[in-house]
Tab-separated table of C-alpha atoms in Angstrom:
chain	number	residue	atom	x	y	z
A	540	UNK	CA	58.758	-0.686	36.540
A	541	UNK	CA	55.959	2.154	36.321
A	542	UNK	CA	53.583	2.358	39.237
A	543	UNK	CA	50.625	4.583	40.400
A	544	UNK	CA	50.991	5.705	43.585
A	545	UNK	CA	48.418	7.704	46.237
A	546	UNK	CA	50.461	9.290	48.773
A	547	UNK	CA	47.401	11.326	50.434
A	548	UNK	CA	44.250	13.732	50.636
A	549	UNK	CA	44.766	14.379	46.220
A	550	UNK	CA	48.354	13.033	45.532
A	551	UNK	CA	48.839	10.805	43.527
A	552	UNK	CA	52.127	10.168	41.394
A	553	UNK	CA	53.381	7.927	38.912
A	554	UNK	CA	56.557	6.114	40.622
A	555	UNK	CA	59.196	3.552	39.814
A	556	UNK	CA	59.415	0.460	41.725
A	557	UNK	CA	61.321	-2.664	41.537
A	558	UNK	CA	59.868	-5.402	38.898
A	559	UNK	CA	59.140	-8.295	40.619
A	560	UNK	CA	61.034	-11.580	40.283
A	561	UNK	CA	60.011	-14.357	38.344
A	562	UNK	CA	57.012	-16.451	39.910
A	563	UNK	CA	57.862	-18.862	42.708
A	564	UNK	CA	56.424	-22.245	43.509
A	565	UNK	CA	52.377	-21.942	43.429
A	566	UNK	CA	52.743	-18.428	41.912
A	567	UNK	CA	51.946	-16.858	38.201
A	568	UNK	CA	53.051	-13.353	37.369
A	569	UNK	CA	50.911	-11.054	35.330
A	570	UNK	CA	51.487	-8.346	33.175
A	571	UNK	CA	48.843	-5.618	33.599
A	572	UNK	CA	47.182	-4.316	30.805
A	573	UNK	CA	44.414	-2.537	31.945
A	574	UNK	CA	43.001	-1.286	35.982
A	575	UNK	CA	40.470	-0.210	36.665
A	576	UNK	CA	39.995	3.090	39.025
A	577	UNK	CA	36.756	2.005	41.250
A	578	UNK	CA	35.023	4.518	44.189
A	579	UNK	CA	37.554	2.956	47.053
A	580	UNK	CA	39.977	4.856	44.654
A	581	UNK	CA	38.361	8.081	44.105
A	582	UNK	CA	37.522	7.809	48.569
A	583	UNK	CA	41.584	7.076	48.877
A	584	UNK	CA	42.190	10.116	46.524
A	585	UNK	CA	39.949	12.517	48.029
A	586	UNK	CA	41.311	11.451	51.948
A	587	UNK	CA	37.694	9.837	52.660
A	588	UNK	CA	39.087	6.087	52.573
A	589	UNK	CA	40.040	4.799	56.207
A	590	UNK	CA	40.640	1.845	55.729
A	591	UNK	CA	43.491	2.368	52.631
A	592	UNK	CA	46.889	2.279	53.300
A	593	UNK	CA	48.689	5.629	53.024
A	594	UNK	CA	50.750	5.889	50.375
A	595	UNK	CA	49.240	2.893	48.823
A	596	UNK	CA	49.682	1.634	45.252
A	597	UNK	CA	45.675	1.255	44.406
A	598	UNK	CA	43.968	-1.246	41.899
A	599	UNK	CA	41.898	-4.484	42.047
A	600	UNK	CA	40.000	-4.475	39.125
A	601	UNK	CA	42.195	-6.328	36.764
A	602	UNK	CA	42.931	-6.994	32.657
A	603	UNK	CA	46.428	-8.545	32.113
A	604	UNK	CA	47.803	-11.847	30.494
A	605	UNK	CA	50.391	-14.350	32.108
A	606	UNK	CA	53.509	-13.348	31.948
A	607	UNK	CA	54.995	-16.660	33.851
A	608	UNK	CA	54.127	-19.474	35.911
A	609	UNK	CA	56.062	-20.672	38.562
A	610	UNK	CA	56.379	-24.409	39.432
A	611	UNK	CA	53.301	-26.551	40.713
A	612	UNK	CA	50.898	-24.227	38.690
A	613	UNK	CA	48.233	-26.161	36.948
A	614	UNK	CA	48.748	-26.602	33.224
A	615	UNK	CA	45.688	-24.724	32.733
A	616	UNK	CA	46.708	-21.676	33.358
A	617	UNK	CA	49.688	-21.127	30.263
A	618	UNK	CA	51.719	-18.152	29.331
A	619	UNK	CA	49.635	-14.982	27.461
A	620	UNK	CA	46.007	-16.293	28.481
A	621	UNK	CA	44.251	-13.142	29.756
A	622	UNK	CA	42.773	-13.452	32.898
A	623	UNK	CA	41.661	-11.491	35.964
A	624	UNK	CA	42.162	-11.889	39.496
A	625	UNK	CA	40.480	-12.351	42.636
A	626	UNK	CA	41.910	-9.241	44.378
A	627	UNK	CA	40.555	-10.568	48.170
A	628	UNK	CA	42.403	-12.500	50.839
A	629	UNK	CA	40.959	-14.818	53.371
A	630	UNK	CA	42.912	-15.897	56.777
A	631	UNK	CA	41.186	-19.597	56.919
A	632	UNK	CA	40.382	-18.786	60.809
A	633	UNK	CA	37.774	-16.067	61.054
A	634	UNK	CA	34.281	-17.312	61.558
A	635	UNK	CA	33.631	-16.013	57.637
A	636	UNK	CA	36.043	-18.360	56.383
A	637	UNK	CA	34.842	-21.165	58.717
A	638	UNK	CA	31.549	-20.579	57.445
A	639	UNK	CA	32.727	-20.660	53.728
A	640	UNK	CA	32.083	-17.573	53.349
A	641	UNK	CA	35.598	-16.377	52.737
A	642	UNK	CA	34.413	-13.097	50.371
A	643	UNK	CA	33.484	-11.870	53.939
A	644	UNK	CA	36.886	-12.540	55.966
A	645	UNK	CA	36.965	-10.702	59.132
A	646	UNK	CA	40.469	-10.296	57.712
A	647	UNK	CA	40.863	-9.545	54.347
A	648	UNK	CA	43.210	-7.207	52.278
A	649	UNK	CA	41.828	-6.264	49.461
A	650	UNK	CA	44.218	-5.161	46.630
A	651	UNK	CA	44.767	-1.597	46.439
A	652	UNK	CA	42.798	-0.736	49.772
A	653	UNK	CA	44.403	-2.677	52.829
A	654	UNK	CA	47.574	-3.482	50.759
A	655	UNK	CA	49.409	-2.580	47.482
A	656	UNK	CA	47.127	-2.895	44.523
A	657	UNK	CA	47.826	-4.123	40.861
A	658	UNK	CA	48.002	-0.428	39.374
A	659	UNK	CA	51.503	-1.392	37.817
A	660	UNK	CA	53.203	-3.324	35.255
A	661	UNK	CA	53.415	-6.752	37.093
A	662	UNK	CA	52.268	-8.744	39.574
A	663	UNK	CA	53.189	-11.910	41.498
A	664	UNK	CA	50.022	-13.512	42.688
A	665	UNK	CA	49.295	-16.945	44.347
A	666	UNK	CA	48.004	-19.053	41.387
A	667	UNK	CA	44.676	-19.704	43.573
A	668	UNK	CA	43.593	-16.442	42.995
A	669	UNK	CA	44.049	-15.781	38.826
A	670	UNK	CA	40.663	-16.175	37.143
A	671	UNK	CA	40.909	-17.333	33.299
A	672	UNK	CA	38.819	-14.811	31.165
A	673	UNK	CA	38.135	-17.105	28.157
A	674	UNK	CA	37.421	-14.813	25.059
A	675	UNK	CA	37.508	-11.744	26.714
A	676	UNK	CA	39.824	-8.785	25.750
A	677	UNK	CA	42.009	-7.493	28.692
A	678	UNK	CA	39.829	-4.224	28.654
A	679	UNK	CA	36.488	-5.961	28.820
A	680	UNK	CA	37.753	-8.193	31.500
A	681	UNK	CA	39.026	-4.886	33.841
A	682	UNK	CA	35.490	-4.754	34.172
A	683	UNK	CA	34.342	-8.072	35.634
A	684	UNK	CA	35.494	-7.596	39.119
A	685	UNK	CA	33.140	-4.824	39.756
A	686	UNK	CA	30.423	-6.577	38.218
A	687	UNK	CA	30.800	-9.346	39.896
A	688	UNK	CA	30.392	-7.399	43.336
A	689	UNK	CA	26.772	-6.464	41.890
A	690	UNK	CA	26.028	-10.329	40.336
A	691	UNK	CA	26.802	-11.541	44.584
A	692	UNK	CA	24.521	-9.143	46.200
A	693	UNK	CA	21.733	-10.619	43.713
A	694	UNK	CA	22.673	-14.352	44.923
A	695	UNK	CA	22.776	-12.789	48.784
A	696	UNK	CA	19.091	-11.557	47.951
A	697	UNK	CA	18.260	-14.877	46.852
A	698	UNK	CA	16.465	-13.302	43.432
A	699	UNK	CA	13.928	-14.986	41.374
A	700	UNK	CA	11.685	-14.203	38.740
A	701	UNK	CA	9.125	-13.734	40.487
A	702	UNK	CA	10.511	-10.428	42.071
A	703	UNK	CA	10.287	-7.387	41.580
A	704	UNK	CA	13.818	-5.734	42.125
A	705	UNK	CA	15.053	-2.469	42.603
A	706	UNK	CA	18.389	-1.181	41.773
A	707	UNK	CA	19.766	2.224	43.928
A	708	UNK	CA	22.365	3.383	42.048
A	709	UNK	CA	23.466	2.797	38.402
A	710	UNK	CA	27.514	2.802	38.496
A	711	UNK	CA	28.786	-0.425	37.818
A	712	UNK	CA	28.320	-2.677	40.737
A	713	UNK	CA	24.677	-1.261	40.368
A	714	UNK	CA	25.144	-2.540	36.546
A	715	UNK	CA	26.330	-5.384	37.819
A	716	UNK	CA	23.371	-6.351	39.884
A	717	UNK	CA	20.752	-5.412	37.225
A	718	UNK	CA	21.898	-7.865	34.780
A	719	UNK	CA	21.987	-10.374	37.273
A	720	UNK	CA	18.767	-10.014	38.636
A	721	UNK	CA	17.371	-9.737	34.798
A	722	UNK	CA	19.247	-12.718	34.277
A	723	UNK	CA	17.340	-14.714	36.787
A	724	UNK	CA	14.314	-13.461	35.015
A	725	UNK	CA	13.119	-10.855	37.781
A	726	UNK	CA	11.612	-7.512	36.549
A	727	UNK	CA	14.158	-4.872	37.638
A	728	UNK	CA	13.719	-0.960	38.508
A	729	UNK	CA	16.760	0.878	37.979
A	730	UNK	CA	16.865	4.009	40.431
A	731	UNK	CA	19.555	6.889	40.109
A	732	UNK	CA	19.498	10.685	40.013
A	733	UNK	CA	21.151	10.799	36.386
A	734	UNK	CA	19.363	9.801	33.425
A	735	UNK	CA	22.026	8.976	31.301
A	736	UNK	CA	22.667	6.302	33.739
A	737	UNK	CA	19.388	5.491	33.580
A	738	UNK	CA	19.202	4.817	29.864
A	739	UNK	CA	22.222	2.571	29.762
A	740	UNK	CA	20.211	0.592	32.779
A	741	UNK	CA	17.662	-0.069	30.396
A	742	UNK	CA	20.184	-1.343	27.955
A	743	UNK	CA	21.408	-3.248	30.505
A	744	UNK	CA	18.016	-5.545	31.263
A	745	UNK	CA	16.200	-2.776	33.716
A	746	UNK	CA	12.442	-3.098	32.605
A	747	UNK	CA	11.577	0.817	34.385
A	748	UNK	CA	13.909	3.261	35.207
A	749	UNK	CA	13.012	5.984	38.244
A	750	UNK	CA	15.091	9.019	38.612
A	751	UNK	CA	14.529	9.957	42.177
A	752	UNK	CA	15.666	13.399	42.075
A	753	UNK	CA	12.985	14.846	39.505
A	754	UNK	CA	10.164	12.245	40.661
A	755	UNK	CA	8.434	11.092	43.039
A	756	UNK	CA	9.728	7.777	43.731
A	757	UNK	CA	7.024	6.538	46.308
A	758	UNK	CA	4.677	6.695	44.072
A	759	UNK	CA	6.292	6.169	40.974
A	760	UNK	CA	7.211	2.569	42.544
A	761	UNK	CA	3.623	2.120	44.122
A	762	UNK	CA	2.524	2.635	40.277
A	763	UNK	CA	4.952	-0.033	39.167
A	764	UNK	CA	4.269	-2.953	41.836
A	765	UNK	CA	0.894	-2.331	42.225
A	766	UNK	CA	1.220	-1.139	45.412
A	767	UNK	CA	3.100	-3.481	47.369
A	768	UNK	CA	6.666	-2.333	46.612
A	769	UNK	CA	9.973	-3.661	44.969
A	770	UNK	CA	10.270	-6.843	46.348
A	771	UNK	CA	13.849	-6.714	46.593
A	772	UNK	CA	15.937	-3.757	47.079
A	773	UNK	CA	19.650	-3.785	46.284
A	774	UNK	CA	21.266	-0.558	47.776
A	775	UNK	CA	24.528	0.218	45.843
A	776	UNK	CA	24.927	4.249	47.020
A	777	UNK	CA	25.777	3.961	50.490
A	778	UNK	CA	24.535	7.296	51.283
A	779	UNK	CA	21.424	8.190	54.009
A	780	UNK	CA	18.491	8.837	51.812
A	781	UNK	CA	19.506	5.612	49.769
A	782	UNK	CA	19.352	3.500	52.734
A	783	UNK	CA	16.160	5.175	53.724
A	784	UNK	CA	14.450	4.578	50.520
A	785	UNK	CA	15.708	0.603	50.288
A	786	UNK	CA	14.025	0.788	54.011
A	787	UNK	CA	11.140	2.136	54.045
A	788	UNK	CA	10.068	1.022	50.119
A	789	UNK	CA	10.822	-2.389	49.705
A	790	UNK	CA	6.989	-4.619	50.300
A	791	UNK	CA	6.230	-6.444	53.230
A	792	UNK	CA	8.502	-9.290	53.627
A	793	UNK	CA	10.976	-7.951	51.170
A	794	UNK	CA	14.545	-8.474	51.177
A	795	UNK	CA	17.387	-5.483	51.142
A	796	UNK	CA	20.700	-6.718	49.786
A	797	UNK	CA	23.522	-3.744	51.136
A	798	UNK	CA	26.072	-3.449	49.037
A	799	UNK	CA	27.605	0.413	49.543
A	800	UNK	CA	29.110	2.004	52.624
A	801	UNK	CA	27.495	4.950	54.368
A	802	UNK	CA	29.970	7.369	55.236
A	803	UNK	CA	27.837	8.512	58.276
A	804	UNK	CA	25.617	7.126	60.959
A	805	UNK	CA	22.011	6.392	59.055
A	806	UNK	CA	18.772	6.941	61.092
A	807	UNK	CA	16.251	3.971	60.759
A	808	UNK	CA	12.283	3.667	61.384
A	809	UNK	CA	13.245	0.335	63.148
A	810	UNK	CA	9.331	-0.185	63.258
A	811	UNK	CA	9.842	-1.358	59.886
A	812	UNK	CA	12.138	-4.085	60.367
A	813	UNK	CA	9.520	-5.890	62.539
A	814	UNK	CA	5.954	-4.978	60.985
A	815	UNK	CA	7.734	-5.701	57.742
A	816	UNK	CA	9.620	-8.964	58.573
A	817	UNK	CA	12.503	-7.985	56.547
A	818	UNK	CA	15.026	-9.634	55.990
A	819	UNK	CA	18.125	-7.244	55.610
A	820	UNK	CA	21.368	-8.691	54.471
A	821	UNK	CA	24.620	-7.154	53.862
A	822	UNK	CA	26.975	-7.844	50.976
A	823	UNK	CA	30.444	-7.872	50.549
A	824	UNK	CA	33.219	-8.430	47.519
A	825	UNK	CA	32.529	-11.404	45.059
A	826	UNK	CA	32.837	-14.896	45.385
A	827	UNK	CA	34.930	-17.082	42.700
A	828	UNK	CA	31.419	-18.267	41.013
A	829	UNK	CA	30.336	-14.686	40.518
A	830	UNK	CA	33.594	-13.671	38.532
A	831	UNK	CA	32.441	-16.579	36.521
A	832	UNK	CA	29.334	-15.588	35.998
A	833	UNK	CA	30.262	-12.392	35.046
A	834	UNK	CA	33.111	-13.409	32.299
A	835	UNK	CA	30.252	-16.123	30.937
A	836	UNK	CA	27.881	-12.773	30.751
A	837	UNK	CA	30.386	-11.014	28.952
A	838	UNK	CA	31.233	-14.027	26.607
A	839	UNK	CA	27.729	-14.662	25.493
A	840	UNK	CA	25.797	-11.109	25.920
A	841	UNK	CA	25.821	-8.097	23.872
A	842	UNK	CA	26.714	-5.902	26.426
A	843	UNK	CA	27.235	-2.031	25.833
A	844	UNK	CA	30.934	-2.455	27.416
A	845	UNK	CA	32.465	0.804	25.280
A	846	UNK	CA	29.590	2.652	27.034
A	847	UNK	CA	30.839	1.794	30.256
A	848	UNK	CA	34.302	2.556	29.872
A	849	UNK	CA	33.904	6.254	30.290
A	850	UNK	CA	37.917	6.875	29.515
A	851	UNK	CA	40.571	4.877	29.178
A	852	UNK	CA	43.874	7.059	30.215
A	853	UNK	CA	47.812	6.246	30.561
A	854	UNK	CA	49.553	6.580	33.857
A	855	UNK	CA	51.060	9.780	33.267
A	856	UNK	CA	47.384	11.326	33.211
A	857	UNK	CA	45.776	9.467	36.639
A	858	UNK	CA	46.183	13.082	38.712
A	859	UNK	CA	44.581	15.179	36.248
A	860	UNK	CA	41.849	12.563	35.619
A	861	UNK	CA	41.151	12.225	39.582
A	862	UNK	CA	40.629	15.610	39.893
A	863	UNK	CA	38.368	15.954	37.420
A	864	UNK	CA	36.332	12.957	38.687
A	865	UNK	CA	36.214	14.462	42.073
A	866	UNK	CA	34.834	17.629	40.662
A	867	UNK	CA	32.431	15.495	38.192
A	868	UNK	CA	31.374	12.152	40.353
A	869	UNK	CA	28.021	11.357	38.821
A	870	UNK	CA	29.710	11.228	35.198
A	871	UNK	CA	32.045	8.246	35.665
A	872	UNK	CA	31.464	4.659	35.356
A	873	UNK	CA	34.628	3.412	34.688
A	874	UNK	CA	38.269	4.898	34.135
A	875	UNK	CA	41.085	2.399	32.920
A	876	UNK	CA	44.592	2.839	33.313
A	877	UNK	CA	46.275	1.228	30.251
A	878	UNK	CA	50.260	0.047	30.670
């Protein structure tokens, strides 16, 4: 069967590999219809991802229908439904999973990063981890996993709506965590250096929208709270200045919710932390309720999905398209790889 395949720093081929066998016991094989490429991809791509395998066949963010169920499957999950899958392990010994926090497993092995992703014709997953998708098409639902990342770090920041939340960073996890947060009836502030971003943020349930490159974002956001600050901040960058801003911006007693990776050392007025009383909390992957969430979202919202698919390629055109997102980053919210 067709596979994609990133051998290193900007290879990436399309490869033949053996088709899996049919399902064993507990097991349900899909057949992919759409992946999603996400920014662990682009990182792998570009040689920035350390924690990828090398080669590694990437994708987690899943549209496909059963193909075949295995014995001691539950009789709710049937031949052709389309689903999506939760792409995360958990080793059941780690004090995450002890916890019940298993989306935070010391050990986990994430599809496409610290093992062989879904970017191929079939898969044979454990049964566990196959999440239904109702009335969603199998494009639509190659968008819920990285929604759902967003829709987690709003639970981790314990939202209400009574806050005031800000947004850094409008790709789709940030997507994913405005509609949450306008879900739960908070006002949100998207913030992002692009304003087409910024417009479909706004579409999305965003009540303001700051670009912090061509304003002044201090006191654009002083304007907006009435001085006191965001009272949530949901960093979904990872860069320096974003984690900065969520720092030294969010109101007294605010929460910040960290969703990206910084891909170098970031330099904090610790002062804050105290006088403050923040509480900072990080988040990480999605938990089965948020996927949920999401695909109920999705079912019963009007969501601007087309707008969010920025291209939707074949296998055979994944190298070009990489290098033209590495050369174009800010333009992409999602690319699809259809089989």
């Amino acid at each position: 069967m067709k596979a994609i395949q990133i051998t290193h720093s900007q290879e990436l081929n399309v490869i033949e590999t053996e088709e899996p066998q049919a399902p064993g016991q507990g097991e349900v094989m899909l057949k992919l219809c759409y992946v999603g490429f996400c920014g662990s991809d682009i990182n792998t791509f570009m040689g920035r991802n350390t924690m990828a395998l090398n080669p590694v066949i990437p994708g987690h963010e899943v549209g496909a229908t059963i193909e075949a169920v295995g014995e001691g499957v539950p009789e709710t999950l049937k031949q052709g439904m389309v689903v999506t899958c939760n792409p995360y392990t958990n080793c059941g010994k780690c004090a995450s999973c002890r916890n019940g926090r298993v989306n935070a497993c010391e050990h986990n092995e994430t599809l496409g990063v610290q093992r062989n992703g879904a970017m191929k014709e079939y898969i044979v997953l454990p049964w566990q981890k196959i999440i239904p998708a109702g009335s969603l098409s199998p494009k639509v639902t190659a968008l819920v996993e990285p929604m759902s990342v967003g829709f987690h770090a709003v639970s981790r920041a314990e939202v209400t709506d009574v806050d005031t939340v800000m947004v850094i960073g409008c790709g789709m996890v940030g997507m994913g965590a405005i509609v949450r947060a306008a879900l739960r009836g908070a006002t949100v502030i998207a913030a992002d250096i692009d304003d087409e971003k910024l417009a479909l943020a706004k579409k999305m349930g965003a009540t303001y929208a700051v670009n912090t490159k061509s304003e002044n974002a201090h006191q654009r956001l002083q304007e907006l709270t009435g001085g006191f600050g965001p009272d949530v901040i949901i960093e979904a960058v990872g860069s320096v200045p974003t984690y900065q801003m969520a720092i030294n911006e969010v109101a007294f007693t605010g929460r910040v919710a960290c969703i990206g990776y910084a891909k170098s050392e970031v330099s904090l007025q610790t002062k804050y932390f105290v006088q403050k009383e923040l509480d900072i909390r990080g988040s990480r992957n999605a938990t089965p309720q948020d996927f949920r969430a999401v695909i109920r979202y999705l079912e019963n919202n009007d969501c601007p999905t087309d707008e969010l698919i920025t291209k939707v390629i074949k296998p055979e055109e994944a190298l070009d398209t990489m290098r033209w997102w590495s050369e174009n980053p800010g333009k992409v919210f999602r690319i699809l790889v259809e089989f």
